[in-house]
JSON list of C-alpha atoms in Angstrom, two decimals:
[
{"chain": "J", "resi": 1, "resn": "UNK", "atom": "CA", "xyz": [12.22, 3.46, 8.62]},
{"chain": "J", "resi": 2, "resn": "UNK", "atom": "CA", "xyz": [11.16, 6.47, 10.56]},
{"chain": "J", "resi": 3, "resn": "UNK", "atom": "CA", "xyz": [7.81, 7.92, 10.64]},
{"chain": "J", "resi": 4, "resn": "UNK", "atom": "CA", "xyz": [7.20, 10.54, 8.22]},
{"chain": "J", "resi": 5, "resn": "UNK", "atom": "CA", "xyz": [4.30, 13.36, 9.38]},
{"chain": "J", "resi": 6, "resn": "UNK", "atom": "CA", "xyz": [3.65, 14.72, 5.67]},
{"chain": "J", "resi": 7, "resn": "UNK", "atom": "CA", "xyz": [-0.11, 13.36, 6.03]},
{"chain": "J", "resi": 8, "resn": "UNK", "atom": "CA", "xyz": [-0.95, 16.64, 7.59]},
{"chain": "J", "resi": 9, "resn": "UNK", "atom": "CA", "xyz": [-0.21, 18.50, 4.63]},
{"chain": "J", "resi": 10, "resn": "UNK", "atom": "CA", "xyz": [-2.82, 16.81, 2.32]},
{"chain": "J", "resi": 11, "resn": "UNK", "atom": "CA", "xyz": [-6.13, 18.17, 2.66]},
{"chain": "J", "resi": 12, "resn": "UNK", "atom": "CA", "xyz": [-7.95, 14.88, 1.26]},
{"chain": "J", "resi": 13, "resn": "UNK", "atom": "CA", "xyz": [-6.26, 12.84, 3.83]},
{"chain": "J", "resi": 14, "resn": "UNK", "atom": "CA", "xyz": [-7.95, 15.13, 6.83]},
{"chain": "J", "resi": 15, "resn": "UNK", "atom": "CA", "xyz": [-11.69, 13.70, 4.72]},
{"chain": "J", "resi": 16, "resn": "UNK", "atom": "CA", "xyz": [-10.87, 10.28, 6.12]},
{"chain": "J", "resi": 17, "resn": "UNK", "atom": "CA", "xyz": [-10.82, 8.63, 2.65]},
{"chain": "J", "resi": 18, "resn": "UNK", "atom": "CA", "xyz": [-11.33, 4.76, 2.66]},
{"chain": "J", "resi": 19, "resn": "UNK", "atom": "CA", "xyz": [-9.42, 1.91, 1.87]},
{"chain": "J", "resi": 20, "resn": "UNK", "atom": "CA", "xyz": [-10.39, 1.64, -1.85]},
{"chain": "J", "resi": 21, "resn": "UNK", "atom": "CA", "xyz": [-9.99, 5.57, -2.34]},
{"chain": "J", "resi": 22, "resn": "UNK", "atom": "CA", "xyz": [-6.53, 5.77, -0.95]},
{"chain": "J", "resi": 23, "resn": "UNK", "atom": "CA", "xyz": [-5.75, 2.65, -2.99]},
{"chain": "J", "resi": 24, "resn": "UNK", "atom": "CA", "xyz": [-6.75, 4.50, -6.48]},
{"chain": "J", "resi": 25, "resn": "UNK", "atom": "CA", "xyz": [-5.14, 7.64, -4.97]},
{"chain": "J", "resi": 26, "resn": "UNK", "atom": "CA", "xyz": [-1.32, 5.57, -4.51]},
{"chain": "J", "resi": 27, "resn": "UNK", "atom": "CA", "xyz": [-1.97, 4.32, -8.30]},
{"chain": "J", "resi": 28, "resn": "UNK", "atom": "CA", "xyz": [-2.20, 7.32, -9.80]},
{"chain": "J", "resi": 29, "resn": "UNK", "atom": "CA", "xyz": [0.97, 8.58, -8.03]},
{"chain": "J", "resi": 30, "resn": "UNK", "atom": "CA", "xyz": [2.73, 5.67, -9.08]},
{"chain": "J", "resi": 31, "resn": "UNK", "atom": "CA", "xyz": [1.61, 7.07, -12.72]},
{"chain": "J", "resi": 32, "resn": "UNK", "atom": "CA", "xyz": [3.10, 10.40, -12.56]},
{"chain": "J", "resi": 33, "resn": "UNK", "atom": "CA", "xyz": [5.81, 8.59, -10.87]},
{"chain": "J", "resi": 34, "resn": "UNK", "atom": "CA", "xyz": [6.98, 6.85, -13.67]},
{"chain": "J", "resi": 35, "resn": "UNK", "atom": "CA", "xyz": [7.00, 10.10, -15.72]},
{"chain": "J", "resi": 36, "resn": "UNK", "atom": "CA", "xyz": [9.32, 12.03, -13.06]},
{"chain": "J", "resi": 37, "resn": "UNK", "atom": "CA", "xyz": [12.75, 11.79, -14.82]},
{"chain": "J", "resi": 38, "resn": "UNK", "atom": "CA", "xyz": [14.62, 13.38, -11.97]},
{"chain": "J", "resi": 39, "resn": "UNK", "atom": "CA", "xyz": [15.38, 13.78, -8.49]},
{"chain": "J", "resi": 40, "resn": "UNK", "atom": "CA", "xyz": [14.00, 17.02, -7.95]},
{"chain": "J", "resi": 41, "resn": "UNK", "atom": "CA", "xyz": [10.95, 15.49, -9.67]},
{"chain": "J", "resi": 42, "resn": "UNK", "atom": "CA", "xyz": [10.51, 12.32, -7.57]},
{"chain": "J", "resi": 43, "resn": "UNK", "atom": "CA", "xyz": [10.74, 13.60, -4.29]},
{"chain": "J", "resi": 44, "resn": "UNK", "atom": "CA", "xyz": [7.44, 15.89, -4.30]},
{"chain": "J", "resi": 45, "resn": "UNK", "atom": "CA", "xyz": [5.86, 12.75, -5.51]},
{"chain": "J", "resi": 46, "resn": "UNK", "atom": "CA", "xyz": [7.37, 10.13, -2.64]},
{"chain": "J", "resi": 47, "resn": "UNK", "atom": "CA", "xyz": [6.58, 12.04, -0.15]},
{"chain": "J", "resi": 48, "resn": "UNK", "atom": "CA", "xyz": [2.77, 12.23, -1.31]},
{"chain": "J", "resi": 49, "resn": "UNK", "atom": "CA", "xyz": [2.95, 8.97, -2.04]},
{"chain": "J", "resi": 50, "resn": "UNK", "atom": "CA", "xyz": [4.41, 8.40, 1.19]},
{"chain": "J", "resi": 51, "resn": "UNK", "atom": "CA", "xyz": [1.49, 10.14, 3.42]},
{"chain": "J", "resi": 52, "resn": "UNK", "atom": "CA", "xyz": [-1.42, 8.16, 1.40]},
{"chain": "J", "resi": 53, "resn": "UNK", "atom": "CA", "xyz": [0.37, 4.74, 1.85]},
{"chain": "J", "resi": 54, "resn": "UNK", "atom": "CA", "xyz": [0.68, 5.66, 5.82]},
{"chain": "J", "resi": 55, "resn": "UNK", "atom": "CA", "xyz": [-2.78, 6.27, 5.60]},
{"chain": "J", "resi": 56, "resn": "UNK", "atom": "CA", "xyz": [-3.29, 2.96, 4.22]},
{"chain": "J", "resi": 57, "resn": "UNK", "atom": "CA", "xyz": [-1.22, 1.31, 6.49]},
{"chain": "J", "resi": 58, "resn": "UNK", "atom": "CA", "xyz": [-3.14, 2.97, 9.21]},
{"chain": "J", "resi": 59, "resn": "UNK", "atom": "CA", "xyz": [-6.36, 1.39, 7.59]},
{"chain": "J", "resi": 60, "resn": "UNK", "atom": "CA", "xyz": [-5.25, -1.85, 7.12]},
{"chain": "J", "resi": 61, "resn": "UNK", "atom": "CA", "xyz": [-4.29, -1.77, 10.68]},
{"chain": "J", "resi": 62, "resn": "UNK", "atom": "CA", "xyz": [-7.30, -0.97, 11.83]},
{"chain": "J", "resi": 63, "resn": "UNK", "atom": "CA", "xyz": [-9.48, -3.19, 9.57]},
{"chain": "J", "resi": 64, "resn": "UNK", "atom": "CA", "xyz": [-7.40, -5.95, 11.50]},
{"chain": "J", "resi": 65, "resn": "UNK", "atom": "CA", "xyz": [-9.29, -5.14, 14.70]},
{"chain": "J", "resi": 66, "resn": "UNK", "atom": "CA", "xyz": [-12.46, -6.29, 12.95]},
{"chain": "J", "resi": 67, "resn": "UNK", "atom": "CA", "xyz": [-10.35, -9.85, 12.28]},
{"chain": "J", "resi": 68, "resn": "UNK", "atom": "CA", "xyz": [-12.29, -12.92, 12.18]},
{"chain": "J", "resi": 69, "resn": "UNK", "atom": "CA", "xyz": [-10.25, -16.82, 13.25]},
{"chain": "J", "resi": 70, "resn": "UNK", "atom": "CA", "xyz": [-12.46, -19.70, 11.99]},
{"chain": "J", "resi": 71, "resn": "UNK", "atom": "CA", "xyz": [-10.98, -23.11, 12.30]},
{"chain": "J", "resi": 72, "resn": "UNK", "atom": "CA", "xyz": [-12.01, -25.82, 9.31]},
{"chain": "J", "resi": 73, "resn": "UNK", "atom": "CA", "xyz": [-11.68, -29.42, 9.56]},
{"chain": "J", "resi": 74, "resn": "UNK", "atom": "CA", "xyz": [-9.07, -30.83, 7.48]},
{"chain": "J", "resi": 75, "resn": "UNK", "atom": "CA", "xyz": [-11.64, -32.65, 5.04]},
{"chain": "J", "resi": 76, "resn": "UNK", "atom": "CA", "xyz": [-13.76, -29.54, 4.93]},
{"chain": "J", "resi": 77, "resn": "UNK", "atom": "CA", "xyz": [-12.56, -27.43, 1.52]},
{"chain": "J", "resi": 78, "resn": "UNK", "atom": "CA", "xyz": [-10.59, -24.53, 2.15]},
{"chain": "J", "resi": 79, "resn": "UNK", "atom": "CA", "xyz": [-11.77, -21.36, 1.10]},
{"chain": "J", "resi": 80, "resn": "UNK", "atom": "CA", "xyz": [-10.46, -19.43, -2.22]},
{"chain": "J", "resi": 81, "resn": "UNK", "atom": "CA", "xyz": [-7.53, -17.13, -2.14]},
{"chain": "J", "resi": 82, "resn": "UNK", "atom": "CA", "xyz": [-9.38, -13.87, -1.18]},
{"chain": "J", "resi": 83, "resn": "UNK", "atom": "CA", "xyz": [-9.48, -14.66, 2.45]},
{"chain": "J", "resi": 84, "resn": "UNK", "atom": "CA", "xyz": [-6.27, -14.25, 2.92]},
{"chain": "J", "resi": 85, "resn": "UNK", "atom": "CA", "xyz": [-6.14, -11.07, 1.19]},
{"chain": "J", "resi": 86, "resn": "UNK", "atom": "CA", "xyz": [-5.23, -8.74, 4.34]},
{"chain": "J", "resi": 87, "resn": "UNK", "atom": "CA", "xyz": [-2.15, -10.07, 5.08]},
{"chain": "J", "resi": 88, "resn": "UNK", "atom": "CA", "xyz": [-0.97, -10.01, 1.45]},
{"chain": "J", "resi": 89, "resn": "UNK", "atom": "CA", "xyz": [-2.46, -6.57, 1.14]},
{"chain": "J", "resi": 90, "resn": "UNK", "atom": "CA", "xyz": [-0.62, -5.50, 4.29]},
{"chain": "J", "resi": 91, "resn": "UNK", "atom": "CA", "xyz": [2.85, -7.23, 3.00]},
{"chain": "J", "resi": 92, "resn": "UNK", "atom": "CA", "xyz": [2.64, -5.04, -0.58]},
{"chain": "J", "resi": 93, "resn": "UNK", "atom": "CA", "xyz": [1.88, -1.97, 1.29]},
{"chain": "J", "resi": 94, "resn": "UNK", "atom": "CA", "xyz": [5.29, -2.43, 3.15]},
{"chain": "J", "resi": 95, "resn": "UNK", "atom": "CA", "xyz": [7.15, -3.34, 0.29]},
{"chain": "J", "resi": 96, "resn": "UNK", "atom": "CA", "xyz": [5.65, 0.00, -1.34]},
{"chain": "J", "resi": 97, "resn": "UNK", "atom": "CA", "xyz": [6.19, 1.90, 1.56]},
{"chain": "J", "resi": 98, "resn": "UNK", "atom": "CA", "xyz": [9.93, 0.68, 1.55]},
{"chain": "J", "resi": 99, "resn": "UNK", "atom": "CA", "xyz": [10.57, 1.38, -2.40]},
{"chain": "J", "resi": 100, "resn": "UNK", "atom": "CA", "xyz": [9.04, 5.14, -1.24]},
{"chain": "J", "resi": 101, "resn": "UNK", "atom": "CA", "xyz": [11.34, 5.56, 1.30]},
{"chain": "J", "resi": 102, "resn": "UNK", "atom": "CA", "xyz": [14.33, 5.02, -1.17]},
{"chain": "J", "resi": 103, "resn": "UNK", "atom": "CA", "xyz": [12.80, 6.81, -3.58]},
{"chain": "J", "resi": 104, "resn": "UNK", "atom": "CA", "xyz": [12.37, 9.66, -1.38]},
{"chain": "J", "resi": 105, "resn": "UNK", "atom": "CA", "xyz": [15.60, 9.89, 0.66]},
{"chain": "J", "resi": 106, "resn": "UNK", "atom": "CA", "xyz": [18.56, 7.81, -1.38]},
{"chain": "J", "resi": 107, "resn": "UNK", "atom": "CA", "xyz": [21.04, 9.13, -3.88]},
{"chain": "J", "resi": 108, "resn": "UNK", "atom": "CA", "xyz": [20.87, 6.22, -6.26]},
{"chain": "J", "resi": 109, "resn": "UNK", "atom": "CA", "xyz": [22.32, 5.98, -10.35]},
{"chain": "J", "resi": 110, "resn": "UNK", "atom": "CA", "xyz": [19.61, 7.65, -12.36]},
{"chain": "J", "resi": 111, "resn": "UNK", "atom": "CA", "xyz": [19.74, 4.42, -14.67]},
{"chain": "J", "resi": 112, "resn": "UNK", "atom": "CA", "xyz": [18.12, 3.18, -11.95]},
{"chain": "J", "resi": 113, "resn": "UNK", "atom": "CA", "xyz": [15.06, 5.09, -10.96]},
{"chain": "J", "resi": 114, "resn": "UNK", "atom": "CA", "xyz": [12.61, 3.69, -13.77]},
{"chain": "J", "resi": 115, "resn": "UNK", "atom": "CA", "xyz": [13.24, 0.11, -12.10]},
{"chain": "J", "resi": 116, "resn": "UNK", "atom": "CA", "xyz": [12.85, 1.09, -8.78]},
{"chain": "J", "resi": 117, "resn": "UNK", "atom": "CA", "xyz": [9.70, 3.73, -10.11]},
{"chain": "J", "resi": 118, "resn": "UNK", "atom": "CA", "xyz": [8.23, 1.08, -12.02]},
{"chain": "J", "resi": 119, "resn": "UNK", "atom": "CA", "xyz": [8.24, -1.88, -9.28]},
{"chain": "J", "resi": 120, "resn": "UNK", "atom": "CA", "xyz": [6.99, 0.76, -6.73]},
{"chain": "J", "resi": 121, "resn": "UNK", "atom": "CA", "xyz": [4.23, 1.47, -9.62]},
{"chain": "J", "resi": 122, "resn": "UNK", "atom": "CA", "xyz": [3.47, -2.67, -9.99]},
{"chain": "J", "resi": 123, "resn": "UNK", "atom": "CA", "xyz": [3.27, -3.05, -6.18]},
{"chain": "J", "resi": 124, "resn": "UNK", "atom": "CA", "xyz": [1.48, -0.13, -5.64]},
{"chain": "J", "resi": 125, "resn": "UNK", "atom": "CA", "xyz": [-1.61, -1.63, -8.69]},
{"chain": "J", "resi": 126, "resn": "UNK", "atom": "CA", "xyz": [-1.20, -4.75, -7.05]},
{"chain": "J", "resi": 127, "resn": "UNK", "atom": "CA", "xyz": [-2.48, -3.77, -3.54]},
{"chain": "J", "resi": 128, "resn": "UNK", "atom": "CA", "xyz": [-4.70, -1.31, -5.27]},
{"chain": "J", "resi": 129, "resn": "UNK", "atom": "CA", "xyz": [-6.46, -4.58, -6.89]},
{"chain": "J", "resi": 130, "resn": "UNK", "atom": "CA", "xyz": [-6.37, -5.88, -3.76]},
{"chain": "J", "resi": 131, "resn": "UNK", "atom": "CA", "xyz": [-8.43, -3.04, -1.55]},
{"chain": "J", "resi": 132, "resn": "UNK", "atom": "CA", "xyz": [-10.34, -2.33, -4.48]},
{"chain": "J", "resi": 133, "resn": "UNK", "atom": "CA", "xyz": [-11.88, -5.73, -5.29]},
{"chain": "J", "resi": 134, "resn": "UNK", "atom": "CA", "xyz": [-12.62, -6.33, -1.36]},
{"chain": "J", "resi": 135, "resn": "UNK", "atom": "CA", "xyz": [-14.61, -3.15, -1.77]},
{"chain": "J", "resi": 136, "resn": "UNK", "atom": "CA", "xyz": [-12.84, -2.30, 1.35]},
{"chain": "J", "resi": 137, "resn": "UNK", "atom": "CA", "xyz": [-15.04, -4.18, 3.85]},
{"chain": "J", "resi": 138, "resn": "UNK", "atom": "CA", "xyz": [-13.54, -4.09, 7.39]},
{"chain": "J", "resi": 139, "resn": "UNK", "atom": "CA", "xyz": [-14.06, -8.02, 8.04]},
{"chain": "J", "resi": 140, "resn": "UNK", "atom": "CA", "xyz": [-12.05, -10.47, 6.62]},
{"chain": "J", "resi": 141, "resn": "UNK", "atom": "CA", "xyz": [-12.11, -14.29, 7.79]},
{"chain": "J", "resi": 142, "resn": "UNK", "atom": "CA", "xyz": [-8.54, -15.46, 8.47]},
{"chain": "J", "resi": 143, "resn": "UNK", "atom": "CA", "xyz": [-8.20, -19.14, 8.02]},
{"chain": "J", "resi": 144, "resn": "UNK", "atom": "CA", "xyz": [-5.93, -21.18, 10.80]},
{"chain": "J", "resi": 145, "resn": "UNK", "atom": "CA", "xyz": [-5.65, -25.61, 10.12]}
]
C-alpha cells in the first residue's frame, strides 16, 4: 500500500491534533461515509479519511517510543485487558487504513460499498474507543511471561 501525501492538504492536521482528536475526527468520517452512495462520493471522503488515519498511525508509532516491558511472575495476576491496548489499537488502524485504500482506489459492485463502508465505519469506532478511553497517554506497559 503506497504512501499517500494528502495530509498536507488538511489544515487541522498541520495543528498537531492528538491521539483522541484524530480518533473522533476518523469516526465522524466513517459517518458521512456510510451516507456516500457513490463513487464520486466516497473518494473525497477516503482520501480524508486516509490522511487522519496516517496521522494516527504516525501517533501510535510514536507513542511506541515511550513503550514500557515489565516482566510478572507467573503466580503474580496479570493485568486487565487495557494494557495491551496499543497493539490492538495499532492492528485496527491497519485494518482501517486497508478498507480506505479499497475504498479509495478499487472499482468494486456498488452492492458492495455499504459492507465494506460500514466495517471501515465499525473498525474505525472501535479504535476510536480505544484512543479515546486511554485518554491518549503516551505510556503504555506491555506485558511479556
Amino acid at each position: 500500500m503506497e504512501h499517500n501525501n494528502f495530509s498536507q492538504l488538511y489544515t487541522e492536521l498541520s495543528l498537531n491534533p492528538d491521539l483522541p482528536t484524530l480518533a473522533e475526527r476518523c469516526k465522524l468520517l466513517t459517518e458521512i461515509l456510510l451516507d456516500c452512495k457513490s463513487l464520486p462520493q466516497t473518494q473525497p471522503v477516503c482520501r480524508c479519511l486516509g490522511a487522519y488515519l496516517e496521522d494516527v498511525k504516525t501517533g501510535l508509532a510514536e507513542s511506541m517510543r515511550d513503550f514500557q516491558v515489565v516482566e510478572f511472575e507467573a503466580e503474580e495476576e496479570l493485568p486487565g485487558k487495557k494494557e495491551w491496548l496499543l497493539e490492538d489499537t495499532e492492528t485496527k488502524c491497519d485494518y482501517c487504513r486497508a478498507l480506505n485504500h479499497v475504498l479509495l482506489i478499487s472499482h468494486f459492485d456498488l452492492d458492495m460499498l455499504p459492507h465494506l463502508s460500514g466495517l471501515l465505519h465499525d473498525i474505525t469506532h472501535s479504535m476510536a474507543t480505544d484512543l479515546v478511553a486511554s485518554g491518549g497517554e503516551n505510556t503504555v506497559i506491555h506485558i511479556i511471561s
